[in-house]
Short mmCIF file of C-alpha atoms in Angstrom, two decimals:
data_model
loop_
_atom_site.label_atom_id
_atom_site.label_comp_id
_atom_site.label_asym_id
_atom_site.label_seq_id
_atom_site.Cartn_x
_atom_site.Cartn_y
_atom_site.Cartn_z
CA MET A 1 0.00 0.00 0.00
CA ARG A 2 1.35 3.42 -0.96
CA LYS A 3 1.58 5.57 2.18
CA LEU A 4 0.48 9.13 1.49
CA VAL A 5 -0.25 12.30 3.43
CA GLY A 6 -2.90 14.57 1.93
CA ILE A 7 -1.89 18.23 2.26
CA LEU A 8 -4.32 20.69 0.62
CA GLY A 9 -5.35 18.04 -1.90
CA THR A 10 -1.80 17.08 -2.88
CA PRO A 11 -0.64 13.55 -1.96
CA ILE A 12 2.87 13.49 -0.47
CA ASP A 13 4.61 10.11 -0.21
CA ASN A 14 5.54 9.19 3.35
CA LEU A 15 9.07 8.02 2.52
CA ASP A 16 12.57 9.00 3.54
CA THR A 17 15.36 9.66 1.04
CA ALA A 18 16.56 6.06 0.89
CA GLU A 19 13.01 4.80 0.33
CA VAL A 20 12.44 7.38 -2.43
CA LEU A 21 15.57 6.18 -4.23
CA THR A 22 14.42 2.57 -3.89
CA ARG A 23 11.03 3.49 -5.36
CA MET A 24 12.72 5.26 -8.28
CA GLU A 25 14.90 2.22 -8.90
CA GLN A 26 11.74 0.10 -9.02
CA PHE A 27 10.27 2.44 -11.63
CA VAL A 28 13.33 2.06 -13.86
CA VAL A 29 13.24 -1.73 -13.52
CA GLU A 30 9.48 -1.91 -14.17
CA ARG A 31 9.76 0.26 -17.29
CA GLY A 32 6.59 1.95 -18.56
CA PHE A 33 5.96 5.61 -17.64
CA HIS A 34 6.24 7.09 -14.14
CA GLN A 35 5.99 10.77 -13.22
CA VAL A 36 7.69 12.14 -10.11
CA ALA A 37 7.16 15.59 -8.59
CA THR A 38 9.17 17.27 -5.84
CA ALA A 39 6.52 19.43 -4.19
CA ASN A 40 7.30 22.49 -2.11
CA THR A 41 4.82 25.04 -0.78
CA ASP A 42 4.81 26.82 -4.15
CA PHE A 43 3.53 23.61 -5.78
CA LEU A 44 0.73 23.24 -3.25
CA ILE A 45 -0.35 26.86 -3.60
CA ASN A 46 -0.26 26.76 -7.41
CA ALA A 47 -2.39 23.61 -7.29
CA LEU A 48 -5.09 25.44 -5.28
CA ASP A 49 -5.67 27.78 -8.22
CA ASP A 50 -4.87 25.37 -11.05
CA PRO A 51 -7.14 22.30 -11.36
CA GLU A 52 -4.91 20.80 -14.07
CA LEU A 53 -1.84 20.95 -11.85
CA GLN A 54 -3.79 19.58 -8.90
CA SER A 55 -5.01 16.59 -10.94
CA ILE A 56 -1.45 15.96 -12.20
CA LEU A 57 -0.04 15.91 -8.67
CA GLN A 58 -2.88 13.68 -7.50
CA ALA A 59 -2.15 11.23 -10.32
CA ALA A 60 1.66 11.31 -10.01
CA ASP A 61 3.44 8.06 -9.18
CA LEU A 62 5.63 9.69 -6.54
CA VAL A 63 5.50 13.11 -4.85
CA THR A 64 8.28 14.04 -2.43
CA PRO A 65 8.23 16.82 0.23
CA ASP A 66 10.63 19.41 -1.18
CA GLY A 67 11.01 21.65 1.85
CA MET A 68 10.58 21.70 5.61
CA PRO A 69 7.27 23.65 5.55
CA VAL A 70 5.68 20.62 3.87
CA VAL A 71 7.10 18.36 6.59
CA TRP A 72 5.87 20.72 9.32
CA ALA A 73 2.42 20.73 7.72
CA SER A 74 2.28 16.92 7.83
CA ARG A 75 2.95 17.00 11.57
CA LEU A 76 0.06 19.37 12.13
CA LEU A 77 -2.17 16.93 10.22
CA GLY A 78 -1.23 14.02 12.47
CA ALA A 79 0.73 12.07 9.85
CA PRO A 80 4.36 13.22 10.14
CA LEU A 81 6.69 12.82 7.18
CA PRO A 82 10.16 11.55 8.15
CA GLU A 83 12.20 14.23 6.36
CA ARG A 84 12.28 16.57 3.41
CA VAL A 85 13.35 15.01 0.09
CA THR A 86 14.39 17.73 -2.35
CA GLY A 87 15.16 17.52 -6.04
CA ALA A 88 18.55 19.11 -5.37
CA ASP A 89 19.39 16.26 -2.97
CA ILE A 90 17.85 13.44 -4.99
CA VAL A 91 19.40 14.13 -8.41
CA PRO A 92 23.05 13.61 -7.32
CA LEU A 93 22.10 10.42 -5.46
CA LEU A 94 20.16 9.24 -8.48
CA ALA A 95 23.11 10.08 -10.73
CA GLU A 96 25.35 7.94 -8.52
CA ARG A 97 23.03 4.98 -9.02
CA ALA A 98 22.76 5.71 -12.72
CA ALA A 99 26.55 5.49 -13.07
CA GLN A 100 26.54 2.25 -11.08
CA TYR A 101 23.74 0.54 -13.02
CA GLY A 102 24.30 2.02 -16.46
CA TRP A 103 21.08 4.03 -16.57
CA ARG A 104 20.87 6.67 -19.28
CA LEU A 105 19.99 10.29 -18.37
CA TYR A 106 18.50 13.10 -20.42
CA LEU A 107 18.61 16.72 -19.18
CA LEU A 108 15.88 19.02 -20.45
CA GLY A 109 15.45 22.69 -19.60
CA ALA A 110 17.27 25.59 -17.90
CA GLN A 111 19.48 27.97 -19.87
CA ALA A 112 21.78 26.27 -22.36
CA ASP A 113 25.03 27.16 -20.60
CA VAL A 114 23.61 26.13 -17.22
CA ALA A 115 22.38 22.77 -18.53
CA LYS A 116 25.71 22.03 -20.18
CA ARG A 117 27.63 22.88 -17.02
CA ALA A 118 25.25 20.72 -14.97
CA SER A 119 25.82 17.85 -17.40
CA ALA A 120 29.60 18.31 -17.21
CA ARG A 121 29.46 18.38 -13.40
CA LEU A 122 27.54 15.09 -13.28
CA GLU A 123 30.03 13.49 -15.67
CA ALA A 124 32.94 14.70 -13.53
CA ASP A 125 31.42 13.65 -10.21
CA TYR A 126 30.09 10.27 -11.36
CA PRO A 127 32.54 8.65 -13.77
CA GLY A 128 30.88 6.38 -16.29
CA ILE A 129 27.50 8.10 -16.13
CA LYS A 130 25.69 8.05 -19.47
CA ILE A 131 24.13 11.43 -20.28
CA VAL A 132 22.54 10.86 -23.66
CA GLY A 133 20.85 14.22 -24.14
CA CYS A 134 21.01 17.84 -22.96
CA THR A 135 18.44 20.16 -24.50
CA SER A 136 17.52 23.73 -23.53
CA PRO A 137 14.55 25.00 -25.52
CA PRO A 138 13.82 28.74 -25.61
CA ILE A 139 11.95 30.10 -22.60
CA VAL A 140 8.46 30.42 -24.07
CA PRO A 141 4.94 29.56 -22.90
CA LEU A 142 4.24 25.85 -22.59
CA GLU A 143 2.09 25.72 -25.71
CA GLU A 144 4.89 27.25 -27.81
CA ILE A 145 7.59 24.72 -26.90
CA ASP A 146 8.72 22.65 -29.87
CA SER A 147 7.76 19.44 -28.12
CA ALA A 148 7.73 17.36 -31.30
CA SER A 149 11.46 17.76 -31.92
CA ILE A 150 12.29 17.27 -28.22
CA LEU A 151 10.24 14.08 -28.06
CA ALA A 152 11.79 12.81 -31.30
CA ASP A 153 15.26 13.28 -29.79
CA ILE A 154 14.21 11.55 -26.57
CA GLU A 155 12.79 8.64 -28.58
CA ARG A 156 16.05 8.43 -30.55
CA VAL A 157 18.38 8.16 -27.54
CA ARG A 158 16.03 6.17 -25.24
CA PRO A 159 16.92 7.52 -21.77
CA ASP A 160 15.95 5.69 -18.59
CA ILE A 161 15.62 8.95 -16.66
CA LEU A 162 14.35 12.30 -17.91
CA LEU A 163 15.09 15.36 -15.75
CA VAL A 164 12.91 18.34 -16.70
CA ALA A 165 13.92 21.78 -15.39
CA PHE A 166 11.18 24.11 -16.64
CA GLY A 167 9.95 25.12 -13.19
CA ASN A 168 6.53 24.47 -11.73
CA PRO A 169 3.87 24.11 -13.07
CA LYS A 170 5.37 24.13 -16.57
CA GLN A 171 7.53 21.04 -16.09
CA GLU A 172 4.78 18.96 -14.49
CA LYS A 173 2.32 19.87 -17.25
CA TRP A 174 4.85 19.19 -20.01
CA ILE A 175 5.61 15.73 -18.68
CA TYR A 176 1.97 14.83 -18.12
CA ARG A 177 0.69 16.18 -21.44
CA ASN A 178 3.37 14.21 -23.29
CA ARG A 179 3.08 11.02 -21.25
CA LYS A 180 1.82 8.99 -24.23
CA HIS A 181 5.06 9.81 -26.04
CA LEU A 182 7.19 9.04 -22.97
CA GLN A 183 6.09 5.46 -22.39
CA ARG A 184 9.64 4.23 -22.98
CA VAL A 185 11.07 6.60 -20.36
CA PRO A 186 10.38 4.89 -17.04
CA LEU A 187 11.34 7.79 -14.77
CA CYS A 188 10.36 11.40 -15.56
CA ILE A 189 11.11 13.98 -12.86
CA GLY A 190 10.44 17.70 -12.63
CA VAL A 191 13.56 19.11 -10.96
CA GLY A 192 13.02 22.89 -10.97
CA GLY A 193 16.25 24.78 -10.25
CA THR A 194 18.40 21.69 -9.64
CA PHE A 195 20.51 22.31 -12.77
CA ASP A 196 21.41 25.74 -11.35
CA PHE A 197 22.71 24.08 -8.19
CA LEU A 198 24.65 21.44 -10.13
CA ALA A 199 26.20 24.10 -12.36
CA ARG A 200 27.15 26.21 -9.31
CA GLN A 201 25.00 28.97 -10.78
CA THR A 202 23.11 29.13 -7.48
CA ARG A 203 24.56 28.37 -4.07
CA ARG A 204 22.72 26.19 -1.59
CA ALA A 205 22.36 27.14 2.04
CA PRO A 206 24.90 25.78 4.54
CA ASN A 207 24.02 22.36 5.90
CA TRP A 208 23.07 23.75 9.31
CA MET A 209 20.46 26.02 7.71
CA GLN A 210 19.13 23.15 5.59
CA ARG A 211 18.75 20.94 8.67
CA ARG A 212 16.77 23.66 10.47
CA GLY A 213 14.48 24.36 7.54
CA LEU A 214 16.02 27.77 6.82
CA GLU A 215 17.12 27.27 3.22
CA TRP A 216 14.30 29.59 2.11
CA LEU A 217 15.78 32.36 4.30
CA PHE A 218 19.23 31.87 2.77
CA ARG A 219 17.78 32.16 -0.73
CA LEU A 220 15.69 35.19 0.20
CA LEU A 221 18.74 37.01 1.62
CA ARG A 222 20.67 36.31 -1.58
CA GLU A 223 17.88 37.24 -4.01
CA PRO A 224 15.44 39.52 -2.17
CA GLY A 225 14.30 41.39 -5.27
CA ARG A 226 13.24 38.22 -7.05
CA LEU A 227 11.92 36.16 -4.19
CA TRP A 228 10.29 38.38 -1.58
CA ARG A 229 6.94 38.67 -3.40
CA ARG A 230 6.80 34.94 -4.05
CA TYR A 231 7.71 34.01 -0.47
CA SER A 232 5.32 36.56 0.97
CA ARG A 233 2.50 35.15 -1.14
CA ASP A 234 3.50 31.58 -0.29
CA PHE A 235 3.61 32.12 3.47
CA HIS A 236 0.31 33.97 3.54
CA ARG A 237 -1.63 31.74 1.15
CA PHE A 238 -0.15 28.43 2.30
CA GLY A 239 -0.44 29.31 5.98
CA LEU A 240 -4.06 30.43 5.69
CA ALA A 241 -5.16 27.41 3.62
CA LEU A 242 -3.30 24.98 5.87
CA MET A 243 -4.75 26.46 9.06
CA LYS A 244 -8.25 26.05 7.64
CA GLN A 245 -7.52 22.38 6.95
CA VAL A 246 -5.91 21.79 10.34
CA PHE A 247 -8.65 23.62 12.25
CA ALA A 248 -11.41 21.70 10.45
CA MET A 249 -9.73 18.37 11.17
CA ARG A 250 -9.00 19.17 14.82
CA ARG A 251 -12.61 20.05 15.49
CA CYS A 252 -13.29 16.34 14.98
CA ARG A 253 -12.80 14.40 18.22
CA ARG A 254 -11.28 10.92 18.09
CA SER A 255 -13.37 8.00 19.32
CA GLY A 256 -10.44 5.63 19.85
CA HIS A 257 -11.85 2.86 17.68
CA PHE A 258 -12.35 1.82 14.06
CA ALA A 259 -14.81 -0.64 12.51
CA MET A 260 -15.92 -1.42 8.99
CA GLN A 261 -18.73 -3.41 7.34
CA SER A 262 -18.94 -4.44 3.69
CA ALA A 263 -22.06 -5.25 1.68
CA ASP A 264 -22.80 -5.88 -1.99
CA LEU A 265 -25.77 -3.76 -3.03
CA PHE A 266 -27.21 -3.37 -6.52
CA GLY A 267 -23.90 -4.04 -8.26
CA CYS A 268 -21.90 -1.78 -5.91
CA THR A 269 -19.78 -2.53 -2.87
CA LEU A 270 -20.81 -0.47 0.15
CA LEU A 271 -18.16 0.03 2.83
CA THR A 272 -19.63 1.51 6.01
CA LEU A 273 -16.90 2.98 8.19
CA HIS A 274 -17.07 3.82 11.89
CA GLY A 275 -14.90 5.79 14.29
CA ASP A 276 -11.45 7.06 13.34
CA ILE A 277 -9.88 6.65 9.90
CA GLU A 278 -6.18 7.12 10.52
CA ALA A 279 -2.79 5.57 9.83
CA ALA A 280 -3.32 2.63 12.19
CA SER A 281 -6.53 1.49 10.45
CA LEU A 282 -5.63 2.24 6.84
CA ALA A 283 -4.23 -1.16 5.87
CA GLU A 284 -7.55 -2.93 6.53
CA PHE A 285 -9.59 -0.18 4.90
CA HIS A 286 -7.34 0.15 1.85
CA SER A 287 -7.21 -3.62 1.32
CA ALA A 288 -11.00 -3.98 1.38
CA ALA A 289 -11.56 -0.98 -0.90
CA CYS A 290 -8.98 -2.07 -3.47
CA ALA A 291 -10.31 -5.63 -3.45
CA ALA A 292 -13.79 -4.33 -4.28
CA LEU A 293 -12.51 -2.14 -7.12
CA ASP A 294 -10.29 -4.90 -8.51
CA SER A 295 -13.26 -7.29 -8.54
CA GLY A 296 -15.02 -4.99 -11.00
CA SER A 297 -17.38 -3.39 -8.51
CA ASN A 298 -18.02 0.31 -8.08
CA LEU A 299 -17.48 1.50 -4.52
CA VAL A 300 -19.45 3.68 -2.09
CA LEU A 301 -17.87 4.79 1.19
CA ASP A 302 -20.50 5.51 3.84
CA LEU A 303 -18.93 7.96 6.32
CA HIS A 304 -22.01 8.74 8.41
CA ASP A 305 -20.42 7.28 11.57
CA VAL A 306 -16.84 8.47 10.96
CA VAL A 307 -15.82 10.97 13.61
CA SER A 308 -12.21 11.83 12.73
CA MET A 309 -9.58 11.52 9.99
CA ASP A 310 -5.86 12.31 9.85
CA GLY A 311 -3.59 13.33 6.99
CA ALA A 312 -2.82 9.71 6.15
CA ALA A 313 -6.54 9.01 5.67
CA LEU A 314 -6.78 11.94 3.26
CA GLY A 315 -3.84 10.50 1.33
CA ALA A 316 -5.59 7.13 1.21
CA LEU A 317 -8.73 8.71 -0.27
CA ILE A 318 -6.61 10.26 -3.04
CA ALA A 319 -4.90 6.92 -3.70
CA LEU A 320 -8.24 5.08 -3.83
CA ARG A 321 -9.64 7.53 -6.37
CA ASN A 322 -6.55 7.00 -8.54
CA HIS A 323 -6.92 3.22 -8.17
CA ALA A 324 -10.56 3.42 -9.26
CA ASP A 325 -9.59 5.44 -12.33
CA ARG A 326 -6.87 2.93 -13.27
CA VAL A 327 -9.24 -0.04 -13.16
CA GLY A 328 -12.14 1.84 -14.77
CA ARG A 329 -14.43 1.83 -11.72
CA ARG A 330 -16.32 4.56 -9.88
CA ILE A 331 -16.03 5.56 -6.23
CA GLN A 332 -18.13 7.96 -4.18
CA ILE A 333 -18.29 9.26 -0.62
CA ALA A 334 -21.69 9.29 1.07
CA SER A 335 -23.30 10.76 4.17
CA ALA A 336 -20.30 12.54 5.65
CA SER A 337 -21.17 14.38 8.86
CA PRO A 338 -20.92 18.19 8.77
CA LEU A 339 -17.54 18.14 10.54
CA ILE A 340 -16.06 15.43 8.31
CA GLY A 341 -17.52 17.15 5.26
CA GLN A 342 -15.87 20.39 6.27
CA SER A 343 -12.55 18.57 6.76
CA LEU A 344 -12.75 17.07 3.28
CA ARG A 345 -13.72 20.40 1.75
CA HIS A 346 -10.85 22.33 3.35
CA SER A 347 -8.53 19.45 2.41
CA GLN A 348 -9.45 20.08 -1.26
CA LEU A 349 -10.88 16.57 -1.76
CA PHE A 350 -14.49 17.57 -2.31
CA GLU A 351 -15.04 18.90 -5.83
CA SER A 352 -11.53 18.00 -7.05
CA LEU A 353 -11.92 14.23 -6.48
CA TYR A 354 -15.27 13.50 -4.85
CA THR A 355 -18.75 14.96 -5.17
CA ALA A 356 -19.68 16.80 -1.98
CA ASP A 357 -22.60 16.08 0.34
CA LEU A 358 -24.17 13.05 -1.32
CA SER A 359 -26.71 10.97 0.55
CA LEU A 360 -26.19 7.21 0.55
CA ALA A 361 -28.98 6.77 -1.98
CA GLU A 362 -27.47 9.44 -4.27
CA ALA A 363 -24.00 7.91 -4.04
CA LEU A 364 -25.29 4.44 -4.89
CA GLU A 365 -27.16 5.86 -7.85
CA GLU A 366 -24.03 7.74 -8.99
CA CYS A 367 -22.17 4.42 -8.92
CA GLY A 368 -24.73 2.69 -11.10
CA ALA A 369 -27.09 1.22 -8.53
CA VAL A 370 -30.87 1.28 -8.88
CA PRO A 371 -32.74 4.61 -8.56
CA SER A 372 -33.06 5.90 -5.02
CA GLN A 373 -36.82 5.51 -4.86
CA SER A 374 -36.45 1.72 -5.09
CA LEU A 375 -33.90 1.44 -2.27
CA PRO A 376 -35.03 -0.19 0.96
CA PRO A 377 -36.12 2.41 3.53
CA LYS A 378 -33.23 1.58 5.89
CA LEU A 379 -30.76 2.56 3.17
CA ARG A 380 -32.48 5.79 2.33
CA VAL A 381 -32.11 7.14 5.87
CA VAL A 382 -28.61 6.00 6.85
CA GLY A 383 -26.56 8.97 7.95
CA ARG A 384 -29.12 11.64 6.96
#
């Protein structure tokens, strides 16, 4: 089961650096297409205003916490992430493995001189590494990028890893929109300003500042004219949105127990949940829900007796929706109490992934069951 924390509708993988590298290695071995995002607060804020970006992050195969504010947010949501996992830290470690295993890398983005210096630095630091492409298209709007020629070059050299440094949300959208043409590239990562760090174009904060979550302050002091507006917006918007999510979730009082019943009704599986949905109970819940979807059944989650959820539960709801989409099934939430409904709404799950405020009868009908007027009376009144 993929362990996720849902922060403002974005699923963040609950993995440390070593586990992230292991997951990436699995992607390369599996082949196919996998998209990875390194999400900082700017990503999460952009996603609030950009439904396309939000859906891309929700569908990504791996999302790492690129910054301590994301880690601090997870702690407030009761599902603490072990550490930050930044693109600037991951790329050198990934390059080391690439040199060891013979993986082929392609660098896309940044200014031409920066990308070439980043490529040269990787070749110097990791002897034997195979960098098969280094392309820096002009800085133009996403729709004006000559994607056809870039994709033709990628197809020609067949990299195992594609590093895209267009910045967010441009890089995430480029990868996702071109995913059908990247099926032979098993690992596609948006890396933001990582090429600038590799090329020594931009200095990173001292290690002691990184450990204390102060890298943002170091960057602000070095580039105040460029960054102060962005950081001011990020702190205000992210802080306000996060506090709404945290406050809504903390209004819900834990019961100290979890229970679940399953029933097959009118071609749907109904899971009725009770008590607290949190990290400790997710394995049982996730297993039952995935089994229903994999069996070809649509799924309705009856939350009328759920009294609390943590960040891990929100991550699980995102993962379940993605699972339903992959297997071509439908999933709906029904009968959430006002407090749970408010938690889901401020967590950006209602509207973006699930229809808000459905009765049990309406949810069953949405999932292909019989019309509500023909449901037994006991089903029509559950949770309402």
